[in-house]
Short mmCIF file of C-alpha atoms and ligand atoms in Angstrom, two decimals:
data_model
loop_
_atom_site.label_atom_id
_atom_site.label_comp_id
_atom_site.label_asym_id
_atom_site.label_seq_id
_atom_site.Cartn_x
_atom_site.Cartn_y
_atom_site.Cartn_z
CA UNK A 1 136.48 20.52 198.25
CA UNK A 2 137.59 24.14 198.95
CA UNK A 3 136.84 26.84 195.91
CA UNK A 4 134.44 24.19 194.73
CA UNK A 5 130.75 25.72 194.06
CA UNK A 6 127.43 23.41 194.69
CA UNK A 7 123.93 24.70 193.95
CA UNK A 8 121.20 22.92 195.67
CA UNK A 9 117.57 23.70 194.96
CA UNK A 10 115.06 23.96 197.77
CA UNK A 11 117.25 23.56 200.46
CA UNK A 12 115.16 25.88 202.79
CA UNK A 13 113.94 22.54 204.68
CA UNK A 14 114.01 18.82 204.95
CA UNK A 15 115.89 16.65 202.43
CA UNK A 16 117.55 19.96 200.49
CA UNK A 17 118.98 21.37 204.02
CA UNK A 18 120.27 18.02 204.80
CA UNK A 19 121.98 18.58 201.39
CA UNK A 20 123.17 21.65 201.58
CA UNK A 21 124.96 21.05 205.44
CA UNK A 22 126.45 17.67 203.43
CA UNK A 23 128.01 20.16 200.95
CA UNK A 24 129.04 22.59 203.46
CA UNK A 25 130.64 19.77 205.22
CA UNK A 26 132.74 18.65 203.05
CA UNK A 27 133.87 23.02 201.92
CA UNK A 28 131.69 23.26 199.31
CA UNK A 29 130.53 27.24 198.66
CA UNK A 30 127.15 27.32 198.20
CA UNK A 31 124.09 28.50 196.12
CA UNK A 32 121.13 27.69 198.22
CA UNK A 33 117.52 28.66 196.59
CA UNK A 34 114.29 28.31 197.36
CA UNK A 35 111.13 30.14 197.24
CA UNK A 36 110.06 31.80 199.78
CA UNK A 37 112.21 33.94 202.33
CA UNK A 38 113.12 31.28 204.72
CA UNK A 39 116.17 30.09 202.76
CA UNK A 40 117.99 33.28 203.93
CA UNK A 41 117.79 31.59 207.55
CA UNK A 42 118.84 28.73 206.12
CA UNK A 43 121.84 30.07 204.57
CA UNK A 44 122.18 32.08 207.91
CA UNK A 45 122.61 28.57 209.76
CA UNK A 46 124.69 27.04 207.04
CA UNK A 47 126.92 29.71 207.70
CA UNK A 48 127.37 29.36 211.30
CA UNK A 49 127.83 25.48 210.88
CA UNK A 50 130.51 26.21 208.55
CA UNK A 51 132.48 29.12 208.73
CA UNK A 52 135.31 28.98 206.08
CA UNK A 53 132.37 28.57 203.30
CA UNK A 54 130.64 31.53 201.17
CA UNK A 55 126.89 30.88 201.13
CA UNK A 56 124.96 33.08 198.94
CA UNK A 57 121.00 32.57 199.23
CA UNK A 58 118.62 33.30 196.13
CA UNK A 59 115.01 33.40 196.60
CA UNK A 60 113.34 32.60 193.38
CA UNK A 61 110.26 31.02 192.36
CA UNK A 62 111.59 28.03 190.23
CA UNK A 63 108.54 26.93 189.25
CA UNK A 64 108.91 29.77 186.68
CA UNK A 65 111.62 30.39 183.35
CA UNK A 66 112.42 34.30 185.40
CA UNK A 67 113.40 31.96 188.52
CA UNK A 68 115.57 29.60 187.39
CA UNK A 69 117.04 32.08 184.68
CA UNK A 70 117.75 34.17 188.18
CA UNK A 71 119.19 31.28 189.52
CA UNK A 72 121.50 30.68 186.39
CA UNK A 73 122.95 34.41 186.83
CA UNK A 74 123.63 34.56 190.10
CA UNK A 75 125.65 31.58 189.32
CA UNK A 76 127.52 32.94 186.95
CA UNK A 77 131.01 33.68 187.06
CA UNK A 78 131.43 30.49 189.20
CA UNK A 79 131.65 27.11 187.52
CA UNK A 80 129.22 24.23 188.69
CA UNK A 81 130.62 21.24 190.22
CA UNK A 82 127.74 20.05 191.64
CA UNK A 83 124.00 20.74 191.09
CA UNK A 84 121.24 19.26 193.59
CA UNK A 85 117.97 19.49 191.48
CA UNK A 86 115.65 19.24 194.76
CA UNK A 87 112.92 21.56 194.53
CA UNK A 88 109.66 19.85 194.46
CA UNK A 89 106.01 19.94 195.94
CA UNK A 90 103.26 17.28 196.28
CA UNK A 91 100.16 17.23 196.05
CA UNK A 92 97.41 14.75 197.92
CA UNK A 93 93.42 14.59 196.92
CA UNK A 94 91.64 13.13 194.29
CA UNK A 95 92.95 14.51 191.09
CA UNK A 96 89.82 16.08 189.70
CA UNK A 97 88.98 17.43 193.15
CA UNK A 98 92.60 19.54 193.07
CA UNK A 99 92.44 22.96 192.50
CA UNK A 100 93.81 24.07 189.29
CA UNK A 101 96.53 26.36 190.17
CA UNK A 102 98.07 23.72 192.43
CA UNK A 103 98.39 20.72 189.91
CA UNK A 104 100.06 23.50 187.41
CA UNK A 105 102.43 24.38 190.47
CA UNK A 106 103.44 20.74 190.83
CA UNK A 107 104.33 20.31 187.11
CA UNK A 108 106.20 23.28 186.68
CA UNK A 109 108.11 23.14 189.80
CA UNK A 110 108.95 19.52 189.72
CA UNK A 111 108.86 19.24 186.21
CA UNK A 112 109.08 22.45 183.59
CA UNK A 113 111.48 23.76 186.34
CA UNK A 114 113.43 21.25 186.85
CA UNK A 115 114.35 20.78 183.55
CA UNK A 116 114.74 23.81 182.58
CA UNK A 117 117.55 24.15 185.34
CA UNK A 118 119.42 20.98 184.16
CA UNK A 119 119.60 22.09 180.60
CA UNK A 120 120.78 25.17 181.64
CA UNK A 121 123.72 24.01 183.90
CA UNK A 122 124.18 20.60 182.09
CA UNK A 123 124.95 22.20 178.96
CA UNK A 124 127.82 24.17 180.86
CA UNK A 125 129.22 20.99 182.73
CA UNK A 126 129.46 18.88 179.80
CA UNK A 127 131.10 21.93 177.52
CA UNK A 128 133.75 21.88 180.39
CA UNK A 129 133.47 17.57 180.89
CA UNK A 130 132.74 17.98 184.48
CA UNK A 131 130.41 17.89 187.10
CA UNK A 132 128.21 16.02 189.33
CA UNK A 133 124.73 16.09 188.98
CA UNK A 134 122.09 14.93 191.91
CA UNK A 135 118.48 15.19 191.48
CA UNK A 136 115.77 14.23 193.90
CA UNK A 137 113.21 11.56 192.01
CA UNK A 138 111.08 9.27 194.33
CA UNK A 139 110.20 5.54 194.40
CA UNK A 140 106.76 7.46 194.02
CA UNK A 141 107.82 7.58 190.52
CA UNK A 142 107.53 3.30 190.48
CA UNK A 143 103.74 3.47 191.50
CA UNK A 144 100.74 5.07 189.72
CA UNK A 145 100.05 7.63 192.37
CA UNK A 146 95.76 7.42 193.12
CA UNK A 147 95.12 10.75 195.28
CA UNK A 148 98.71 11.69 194.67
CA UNK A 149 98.71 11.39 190.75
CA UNK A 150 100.17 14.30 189.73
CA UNK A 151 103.35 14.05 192.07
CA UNK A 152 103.83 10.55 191.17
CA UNK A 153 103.80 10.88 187.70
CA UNK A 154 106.46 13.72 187.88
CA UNK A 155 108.47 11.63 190.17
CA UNK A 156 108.01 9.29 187.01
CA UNK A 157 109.18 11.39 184.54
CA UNK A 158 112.66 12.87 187.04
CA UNK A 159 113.61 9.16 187.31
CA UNK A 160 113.59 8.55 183.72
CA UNK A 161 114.77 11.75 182.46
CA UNK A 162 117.57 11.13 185.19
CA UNK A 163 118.65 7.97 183.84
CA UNK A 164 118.38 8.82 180.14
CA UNK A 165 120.57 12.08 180.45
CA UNK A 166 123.44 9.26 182.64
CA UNK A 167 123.57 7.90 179.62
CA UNK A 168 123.79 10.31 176.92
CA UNK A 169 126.44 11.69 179.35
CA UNK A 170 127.86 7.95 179.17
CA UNK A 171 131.00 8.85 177.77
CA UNK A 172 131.72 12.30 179.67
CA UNK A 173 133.06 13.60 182.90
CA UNK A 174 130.16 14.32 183.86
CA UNK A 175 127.71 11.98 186.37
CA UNK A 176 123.96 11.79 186.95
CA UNK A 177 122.58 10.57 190.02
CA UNK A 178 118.93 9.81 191.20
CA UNK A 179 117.88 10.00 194.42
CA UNK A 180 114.90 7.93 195.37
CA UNK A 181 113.48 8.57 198.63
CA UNK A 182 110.87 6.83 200.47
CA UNK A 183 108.19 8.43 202.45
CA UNK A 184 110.64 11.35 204.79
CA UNK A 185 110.04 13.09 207.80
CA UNK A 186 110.02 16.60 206.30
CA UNK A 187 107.51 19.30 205.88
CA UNK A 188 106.31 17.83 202.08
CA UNK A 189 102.98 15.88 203.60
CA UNK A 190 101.72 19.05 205.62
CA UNK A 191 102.49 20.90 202.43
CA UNK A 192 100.77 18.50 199.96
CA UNK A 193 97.85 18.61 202.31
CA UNK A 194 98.25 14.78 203.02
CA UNK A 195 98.24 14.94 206.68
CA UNK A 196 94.96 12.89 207.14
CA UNK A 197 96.46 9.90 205.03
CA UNK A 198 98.40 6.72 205.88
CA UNK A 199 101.35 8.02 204.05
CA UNK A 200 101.21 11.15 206.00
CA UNK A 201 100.64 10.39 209.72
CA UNK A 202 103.11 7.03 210.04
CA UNK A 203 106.70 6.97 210.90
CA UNK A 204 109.63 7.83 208.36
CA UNK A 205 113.02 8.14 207.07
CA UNK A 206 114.51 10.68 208.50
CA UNK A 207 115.40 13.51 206.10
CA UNK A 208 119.55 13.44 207.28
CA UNK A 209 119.83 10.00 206.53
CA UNK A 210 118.20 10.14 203.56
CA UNK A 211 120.20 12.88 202.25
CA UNK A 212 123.65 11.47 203.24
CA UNK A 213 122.44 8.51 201.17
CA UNK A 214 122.14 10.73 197.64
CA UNK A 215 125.55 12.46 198.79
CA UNK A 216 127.76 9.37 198.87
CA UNK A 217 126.15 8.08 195.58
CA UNK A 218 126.57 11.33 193.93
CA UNK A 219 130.04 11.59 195.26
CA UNK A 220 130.65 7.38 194.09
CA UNK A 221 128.91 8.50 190.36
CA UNK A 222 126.25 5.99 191.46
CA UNK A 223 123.06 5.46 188.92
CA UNK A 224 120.25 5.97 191.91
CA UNK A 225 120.13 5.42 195.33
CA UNK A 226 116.61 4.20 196.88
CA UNK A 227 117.59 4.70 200.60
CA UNK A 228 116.08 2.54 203.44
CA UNK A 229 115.34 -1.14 203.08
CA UNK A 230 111.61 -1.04 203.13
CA UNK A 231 111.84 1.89 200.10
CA UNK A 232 114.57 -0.95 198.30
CA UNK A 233 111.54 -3.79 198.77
CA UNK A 234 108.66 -1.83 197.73
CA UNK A 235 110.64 -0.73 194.31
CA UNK A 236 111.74 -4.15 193.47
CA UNK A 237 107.98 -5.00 194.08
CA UNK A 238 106.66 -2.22 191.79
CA UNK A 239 109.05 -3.44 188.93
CA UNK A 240 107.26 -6.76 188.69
CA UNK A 241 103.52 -5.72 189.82
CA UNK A 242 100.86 -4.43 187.32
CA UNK A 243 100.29 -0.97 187.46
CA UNK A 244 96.26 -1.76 187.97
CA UNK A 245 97.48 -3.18 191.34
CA UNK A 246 99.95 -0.75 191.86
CA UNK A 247 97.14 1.74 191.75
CA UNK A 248 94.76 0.57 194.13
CA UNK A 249 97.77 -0.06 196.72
CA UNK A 250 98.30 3.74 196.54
CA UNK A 251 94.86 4.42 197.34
CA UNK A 252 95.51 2.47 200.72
CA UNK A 253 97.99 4.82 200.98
CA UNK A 254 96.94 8.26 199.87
CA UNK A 255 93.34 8.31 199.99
CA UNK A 256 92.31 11.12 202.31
CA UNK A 257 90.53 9.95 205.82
CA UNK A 258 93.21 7.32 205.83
CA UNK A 259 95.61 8.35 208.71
CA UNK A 260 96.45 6.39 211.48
CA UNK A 261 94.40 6.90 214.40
N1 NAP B 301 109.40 13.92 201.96
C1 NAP B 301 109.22 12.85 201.24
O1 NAP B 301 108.57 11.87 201.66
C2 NAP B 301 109.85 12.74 199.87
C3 NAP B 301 109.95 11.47 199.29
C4 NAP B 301 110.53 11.37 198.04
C5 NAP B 301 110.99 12.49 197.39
N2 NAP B 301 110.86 13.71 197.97
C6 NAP B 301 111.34 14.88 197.22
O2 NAP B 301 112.35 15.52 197.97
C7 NAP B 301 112.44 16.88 197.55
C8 NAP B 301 112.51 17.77 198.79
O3 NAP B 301 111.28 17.67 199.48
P1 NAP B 301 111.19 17.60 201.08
O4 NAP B 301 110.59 16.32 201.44
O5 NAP B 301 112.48 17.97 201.68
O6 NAP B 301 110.05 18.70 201.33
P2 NAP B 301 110.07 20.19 201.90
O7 NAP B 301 110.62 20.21 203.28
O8 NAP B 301 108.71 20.68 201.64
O9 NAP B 301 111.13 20.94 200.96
C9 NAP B 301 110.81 21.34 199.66
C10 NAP B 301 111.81 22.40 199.23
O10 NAP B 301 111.55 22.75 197.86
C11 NAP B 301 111.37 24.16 197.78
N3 NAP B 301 110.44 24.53 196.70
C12 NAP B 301 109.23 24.03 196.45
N4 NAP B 301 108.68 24.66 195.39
C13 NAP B 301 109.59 25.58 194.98
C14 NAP B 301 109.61 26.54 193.95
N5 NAP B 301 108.58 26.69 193.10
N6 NAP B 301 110.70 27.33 193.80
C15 NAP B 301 111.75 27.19 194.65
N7 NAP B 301 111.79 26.30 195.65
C16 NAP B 301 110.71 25.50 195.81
C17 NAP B 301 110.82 24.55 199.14
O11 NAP B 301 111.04 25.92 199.36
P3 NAP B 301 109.82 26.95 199.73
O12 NAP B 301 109.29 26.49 201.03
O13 NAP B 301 110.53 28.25 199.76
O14 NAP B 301 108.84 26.82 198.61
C18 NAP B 301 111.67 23.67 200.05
O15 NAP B 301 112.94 24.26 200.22
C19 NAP B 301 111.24 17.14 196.67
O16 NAP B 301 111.64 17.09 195.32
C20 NAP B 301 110.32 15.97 196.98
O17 NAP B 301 109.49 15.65 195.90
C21 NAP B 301 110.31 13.87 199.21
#
Protein backbone atom coordinates (compact mmCIF):
# COMPACT_ATOMS: atom_id res chain seq x y z
CA UNK A 1 0.00 0.00 0.00
CA UNK A 2 2.95 2.46 -0.29
CA UNK A 3 1.92 6.35 -1.22
CA UNK A 4 -1.50 5.27 -0.07
CA UNK A 5 -3.01 7.82 2.70
CA UNK A 6 -5.48 6.41 5.64
CA UNK A 7 -7.08 8.74 8.19
CA UNK A 8 -8.22 7.12 11.30
CA UNK A 9 -10.13 9.04 13.94
CA UNK A 10 -9.35 8.58 17.60
CA UNK A 11 -6.62 6.43 17.29
CA UNK A 12 -4.86 7.84 20.47
CA UNK A 13 -5.95 4.44 22.33
CA UNK A 14 -7.69 1.14 22.19
CA UNK A 15 -9.60 0.01 19.09
CA UNK A 16 -8.34 3.29 16.83
CA UNK A 17 -4.47 2.47 17.72
CA UNK A 18 -5.04 -1.06 16.89
CA UNK A 19 -6.21 0.57 13.60
CA UNK A 20 -3.86 2.78 12.92
CA UNK A 21 -0.64 0.02 13.57
CA UNK A 22 -3.04 -2.28 11.01
CA UNK A 23 -2.63 0.58 8.48
CA UNK A 24 0.89 1.22 9.20
CA UNK A 25 1.41 -2.40 8.69
CA UNK A 26 0.40 -2.87 5.67
CA UNK A 27 2.50 1.07 4.37
CA UNK A 28 -0.25 3.05 4.72
CA UNK A 29 0.82 7.02 5.56
CA UNK A 30 -1.17 8.16 8.09
CA UNK A 31 -3.51 10.91 9.52
CA UNK A 32 -4.00 9.99 13.09
CA UNK A 33 -6.43 12.49 15.20
CA UNK A 34 -7.72 12.65 18.28
CA UNK A 35 -8.44 15.07 20.93
CA UNK A 36 -6.37 15.56 23.35
CA UNK A 37 -2.42 15.64 23.14
CA UNK A 38 -1.72 12.04 23.58
CA UNK A 39 -2.14 11.17 19.88
CA UNK A 40 1.26 12.87 19.24
CA UNK A 41 2.74 9.79 21.33
CA UNK A 42 0.78 7.77 19.49
CA UNK A 43 1.95 8.87 16.23
CA UNK A 44 5.46 8.92 17.95
CA UNK A 45 5.09 4.98 18.42
CA UNK A 46 3.48 4.42 15.08
CA UNK A 47 6.46 5.81 13.77
CA UNK A 48 8.96 3.72 15.41
CA UNK A 49 6.86 0.51 14.55
CA UNK A 50 7.01 1.54 11.07
CA UNK A 51 9.66 3.42 9.73
CA UNK A 52 9.21 3.81 5.90
CA UNK A 53 5.62 5.51 6.73
CA UNK A 54 4.85 9.45 7.15
CA UNK A 55 2.58 9.88 10.18
CA UNK A 56 1.27 13.24 10.67
CA UNK A 57 -0.80 13.69 14.07
CA UNK A 58 -3.74 16.36 14.33
CA UNK A 59 -5.19 17.14 17.58
CA UNK A 60 -8.66 18.39 17.09
CA UNK A 61 -11.74 18.31 18.96
CA UNK A 62 -14.10 16.43 16.48
CA UNK A 63 -16.89 16.73 18.37
CA UNK A 64 -16.96 20.24 16.80
CA UNK A 65 -17.54 21.63 12.73
CA UNK A 66 -13.68 23.78 13.47
CA UNK A 67 -12.29 20.09 14.27
CA UNK A 68 -13.20 18.07 11.70
CA UNK A 69 -13.00 21.06 9.11
CA UNK A 70 -9.15 21.02 10.63
CA UNK A 71 -9.03 17.59 10.01
CA UNK A 72 -10.31 17.95 6.32
CA UNK A 73 -7.31 20.53 5.60
CA UNK A 74 -4.65 18.96 6.89
CA UNK A 75 -5.74 16.28 4.60
CA UNK A 76 -5.69 18.07 1.80
CA UNK A 77 -3.47 17.76 -0.96
CA UNK A 78 -3.47 13.96 -0.30
CA UNK A 79 -6.29 11.82 -1.64
CA UNK A 80 -8.25 9.45 0.84
CA UNK A 81 -8.07 5.84 0.35
CA UNK A 82 -9.18 4.90 3.46
CA UNK A 83 -11.08 6.69 6.28
CA UNK A 84 -11.56 4.98 9.87
CA UNK A 85 -14.53 6.99 11.38
CA UNK A 86 -13.59 5.83 15.13
CA UNK A 87 -13.91 8.60 17.40
CA UNK A 88 -16.51 8.01 19.94
CA UNK A 89 -17.29 8.33 23.78
CA UNK A 90 -19.86 6.61 26.08
CA UNK A 91 -21.61 7.47 28.50
CA UNK A 92 -23.03 5.19 31.66
CA UNK A 93 -25.81 6.53 34.39
CA UNK A 94 -29.28 6.98 34.28
CA UNK A 95 -30.08 9.31 31.49
CA UNK A 96 -31.78 12.08 33.38
CA UNK A 97 -29.14 11.83 36.10
CA UNK A 98 -26.25 12.73 33.20
CA UNK A 99 -24.91 15.94 33.22
CA UNK A 100 -25.83 18.03 30.36
CA UNK A 101 -22.64 18.86 28.76
CA UNK A 102 -21.71 15.18 28.60
CA UNK A 103 -24.85 13.74 26.72
CA UNK A 104 -24.25 16.83 24.12
CA UNK A 105 -20.50 15.55 23.94
CA UNK A 106 -21.66 12.04 23.08
CA UNK A 107 -23.98 13.18 20.23
CA UNK A 108 -21.75 15.43 18.63
CA UNK A 109 -18.74 13.37 18.80
CA UNK A 110 -20.27 10.12 17.84
CA UNK A 111 -22.86 11.55 15.91
CA UNK A 112 -22.85 15.43 14.47
CA UNK A 113 -19.06 14.65 14.12
CA UNK A 114 -19.06 11.79 12.64
CA UNK A 115 -21.09 12.70 9.99
CA UNK A 116 -19.96 15.62 9.32
CA UNK A 117 -16.47 13.91 8.57
CA UNK A 118 -18.00 11.30 6.18
CA UNK A 119 -19.76 13.85 4.08
CA UNK A 120 -16.83 15.68 3.89
CA UNK A 121 -14.41 12.89 2.67
CA UNK A 122 -17.21 10.73 1.05
CA UNK A 123 -18.11 13.35 -1.24
CA UNK A 124 -14.33 13.41 -2.41
CA UNK A 125 -14.02 9.48 -2.72
CA UNK A 126 -17.01 9.00 -4.69
CA UNK A 127 -16.13 12.23 -7.14
CA UNK A 128 -12.86 10.17 -7.71
CA UNK A 129 -14.93 6.36 -7.47
CA UNK A 130 -12.63 5.22 -4.82
CA UNK A 131 -12.06 4.51 -1.43
CA UNK A 132 -12.64 2.45 1.52
CA UNK A 133 -14.61 3.56 4.20
CA UNK A 134 -14.55 1.88 7.95
CA UNK A 135 -16.53 3.21 10.70
CA UNK A 136 -16.75 1.96 14.23
CA UNK A 137 -20.75 1.23 15.12
CA UNK A 138 -21.45 -1.25 18.03
CA UNK A 139 -23.82 -4.22 18.57
CA UNK A 140 -24.81 -1.54 21.31
CA UNK A 141 -26.60 -0.08 18.47
CA UNK A 142 -29.03 -3.61 18.42
CA UNK A 143 -30.15 -2.99 22.13
CA UNK A 144 -32.05 -0.04 23.70
CA UNK A 145 -29.24 1.08 25.92
CA UNK A 146 -31.01 1.63 29.87
CA UNK A 147 -28.09 3.61 31.82
CA UNK A 148 -26.21 3.78 28.58
CA UNK A 149 -29.03 5.36 26.35
CA UNK A 150 -27.46 7.93 24.75
CA UNK A 151 -24.39 5.81 23.44
CA UNK A 152 -26.61 3.15 22.32
CA UNK A 153 -28.82 5.05 20.41
CA UNK A 154 -25.85 6.70 18.49
CA UNK A 155 -24.37 3.35 17.99
CA UNK A 156 -27.99 2.96 16.45
CA UNK A 157 -27.98 5.59 14.22
CA UNK A 158 -23.73 4.80 12.85
CA UNK A 159 -25.02 1.29 11.99
CA UNK A 160 -27.80 2.45 9.95
CA UNK A 161 -26.38 5.44 8.47
CA UNK A 162 -23.43 2.94 7.66
CA UNK A 163 -25.47 0.62 5.81
CA UNK A 164 -27.68 3.13 4.01
CA UNK A 165 -24.65 5.19 2.58
CA UNK A 166 -23.19 1.06 1.27
CA UNK A 167 -25.91 1.28 -0.62
CA UNK A 168 -26.36 4.52 -2.17
CA UNK A 169 -22.63 3.89 -2.90
CA UNK A 170 -24.01 0.44 -4.41
CA UNK A 171 -22.90 1.06 -7.73
CA UNK A 172 -19.42 2.91 -7.04
CA UNK A 173 -15.86 2.17 -6.25
CA UNK A 174 -16.29 3.07 -3.27
CA UNK A 175 -17.05 0.53 0.01
CA UNK A 176 -18.65 1.05 3.42
CA UNK A 177 -17.90 -1.06 6.21
CA UNK A 178 -19.33 -1.33 9.84
CA UNK A 179 -17.57 -2.40 12.52
CA UNK A 180 -19.52 -3.84 15.39
CA UNK A 181 -17.67 -4.46 18.43
CA UNK A 182 -18.66 -6.13 21.51
CA UNK A 183 -17.82 -5.01 24.94
CA UNK A 184 -13.44 -4.25 24.41
CA UNK A 185 -10.77 -4.03 26.70
CA UNK A 186 -9.96 -0.35 26.10
CA UNK A 187 -10.09 2.77 28.10
CA UNK A 188 -14.06 3.60 26.86
CA UNK A 189 -15.73 2.08 30.34
CA UNK A 190 -13.32 4.15 32.72
CA UNK A 191 -14.14 7.01 30.40
CA UNK A 192 -17.96 6.56 30.28
CA UNK A 193 -17.77 6.31 34.01
CA UNK A 194 -19.11 2.63 33.84
CA UNK A 195 -16.53 1.06 35.92
CA UNK A 196 -18.96 -0.06 38.76
CA UNK A 197 -21.21 -2.00 36.15
CA UNK A 198 -21.33 -5.57 34.82
CA UNK A 199 -20.39 -4.37 31.45
CA UNK A 200 -17.48 -2.60 32.85
CA UNK A 201 -15.64 -4.83 35.37
CA UNK A 202 -15.94 -8.45 33.30
CA UNK A 203 -13.57 -9.81 30.83
CA UNK A 204 -13.37 -8.65 27.04
CA UNK A 205 -12.37 -8.65 23.54
CA UNK A 206 -9.30 -7.53 23.27
CA UNK A 207 -9.00 -4.24 21.36
CA UNK A 208 -6.13 -5.91 18.60
CA UNK A 209 -8.32 -8.54 17.73
CA UNK A 210 -11.09 -6.63 17.41
CA UNK A 211 -9.53 -4.20 15.20
CA UNK A 212 -7.86 -6.73 12.82
CA UNK A 213 -11.43 -7.97 12.47
CA UNK A 214 -12.83 -4.36 10.87
CA UNK A 215 -9.41 -4.30 8.81
CA UNK A 216 -9.87 -7.52 6.85
CA UNK A 217 -13.60 -6.67 6.24
CA UNK A 218 -12.81 -3.26 5.17
CA UNK A 219 -10.00 -4.53 3.07
CA UNK A 220 -12.72 -7.71 1.65
CA UNK A 221 -15.55 -4.58 1.06
CA UNK A 222 -17.47 -6.54 3.71
CA UNK A 223 -21.10 -5.00 4.88
CA UNK A 224 -20.20 -5.25 8.91
CA UNK A 225 -18.22 -7.28 10.89
CA UNK A 226 -19.59 -8.14 14.60
CA UNK A 227 -16.29 -9.70 15.91
CA UNK A 228 -16.26 -12.47 18.62
CA UNK A 229 -18.82 -15.24 18.79
CA UNK A 230 -20.62 -14.23 21.90
CA UNK A 231 -21.02 -10.39 20.19
CA UNK A 232 -22.37 -12.65 16.75
CA UNK A 233 -25.08 -14.51 19.34
CA UNK A 234 -26.21 -11.63 21.25
CA UNK A 235 -26.97 -9.60 17.76
CA UNK A 236 -28.78 -12.39 16.18
CA UNK A 237 -30.71 -12.44 19.56
CA UNK A 238 -31.48 -8.68 19.53
CA UNK A 239 -32.87 -8.99 15.88
CA UNK A 240 -35.69 -11.23 17.01
CA UNK A 241 -36.26 -9.93 20.79
CA UNK A 242 -38.63 -7.00 21.66
CA UNK A 243 -37.00 -3.98 22.43
CA UNK A 244 -39.12 -3.87 25.98
CA UNK A 245 -36.94 -6.95 26.79
CA UNK A 246 -34.05 -5.77 25.20
CA UNK A 247 -34.24 -2.89 27.61
CA UNK A 248 -34.43 -4.38 30.84
CA UNK A 249 -31.47 -6.89 29.77
CA UNK A 250 -29.32 -3.72 29.47
CA UNK A 251 -30.17 -2.65 32.80
CA UNK A 252 -28.55 -6.04 34.04
CA UNK A 253 -25.88 -4.80 32.29
CA UNK A 254 -25.36 -1.10 32.75
CA UNK A 255 -27.07 -0.20 35.78
CA UNK A 256 -24.53 1.36 38.11
CA UNK A 257 -23.65 -0.82 41.49
CA UNK A 258 -23.67 -3.73 39.12
CA UNK A 259 -19.94 -4.81 38.82
CA UNK A 260 -18.67 -7.98 39.57
CA UNK A 261 -17.44 -8.38 42.93
N1 LIG B 1 -14.64 -0.44 24.00
C1 LIG B 1 -15.79 -0.97 23.68
O1 LIG B 1 -16.34 -1.83 24.39
C2 LIG B 1 -16.47 -0.58 22.38
C3 LIG B 1 -17.48 -1.41 21.89
C4 LIG B 1 -18.10 -1.07 20.71
C5 LIG B 1 -17.71 0.07 20.03
N2 LIG B 1 -16.74 0.87 20.54
C6 LIG B 1 -16.39 2.09 19.80
O2 LIG B 1 -15.03 2.03 19.43
C7 LIG B 1 -14.55 3.35 19.20
C8 LIG B 1 -13.21 3.51 19.89
O3 LIG B 1 -13.41 3.41 21.29
P1 LIG B 1 -12.40 2.64 22.26
O4 LIG B 1 -13.13 1.54 22.88
O5 LIG B 1 -11.14 2.34 21.56
O6 LIG B 1 -12.22 3.73 23.41
P2 LIG B 1 -11.04 4.73 23.81
O7 LIG B 1 -9.81 3.96 24.13
O8 LIG B 1 -11.64 5.61 24.81
O9 LIG B 1 -10.75 5.54 22.46
C9 LIG B 1 -11.59 6.56 22.01
C10 LIG B 1 -10.82 7.40 21.01
O10 LIG B 1 -11.70 8.41 20.47
C11 LIG B 1 -11.10 9.69 20.67
N3 LIG B 1 -12.11 10.74 20.84
C12 LIG B 1 -13.16 10.73 21.67
N4 LIG B 1 -13.83 11.91 21.57
C13 LIG B 1 -13.17 12.65 20.65
C14 LIG B 1 -13.35 13.94 20.11
N5 LIG B 1 -14.37 14.72 20.49
N6 LIG B 1 -12.49 14.39 19.18
C15 LIG B 1 -11.44 13.62 18.79
N7 LIG B 1 -11.21 12.38 19.26
C16 LIG B 1 -12.07 11.90 20.18
C17 LIG B 1 -10.24 9.52 21.91
O11 LIG B 1 -9.26 10.52 21.94
P3 LIG B 1 -9.08 11.53 23.21
O12 LIG B 1 -8.71 10.67 24.36
O13 LIG B 1 -8.02 12.43 22.73
O14 LIG B 1 -10.41 12.19 23.39
C18 LIG B 1 -9.65 8.14 21.67
O15 LIG B 1 -8.59 8.24 20.75
C19 LIG B 1 -15.63 4.29 19.71
O16 LIG B 1 -16.37 4.78 18.62
C20 LIG B 1 -16.50 3.38 20.57
O17 LIG B 1 -17.83 3.83 20.63
C21 LIG B 1 -16.09 0.57 21.70
Amino acid sequence: MAGQFAIVTGASTGIGFELARLCASKGYDLLVAADEPEIEAAAEALRKEVNSIAVVALQADLATIEGVDKLYEVAQGRKVDVLMANAGRGLGHAFLDQEWARVRQVIDTNVMGTTYLLHRVGQDMRRRNEGQILITGSIAGFTPGSFQAVYNASKSYLNSLSFALREELRDTKVTVTCLMPGATETEFFARADMLDTKVGSEDKDDAAMVARKGFEAMMNGEGDVVTGLKNKIQSAVANVTPAETLAKQHRKQAEPGTAKS
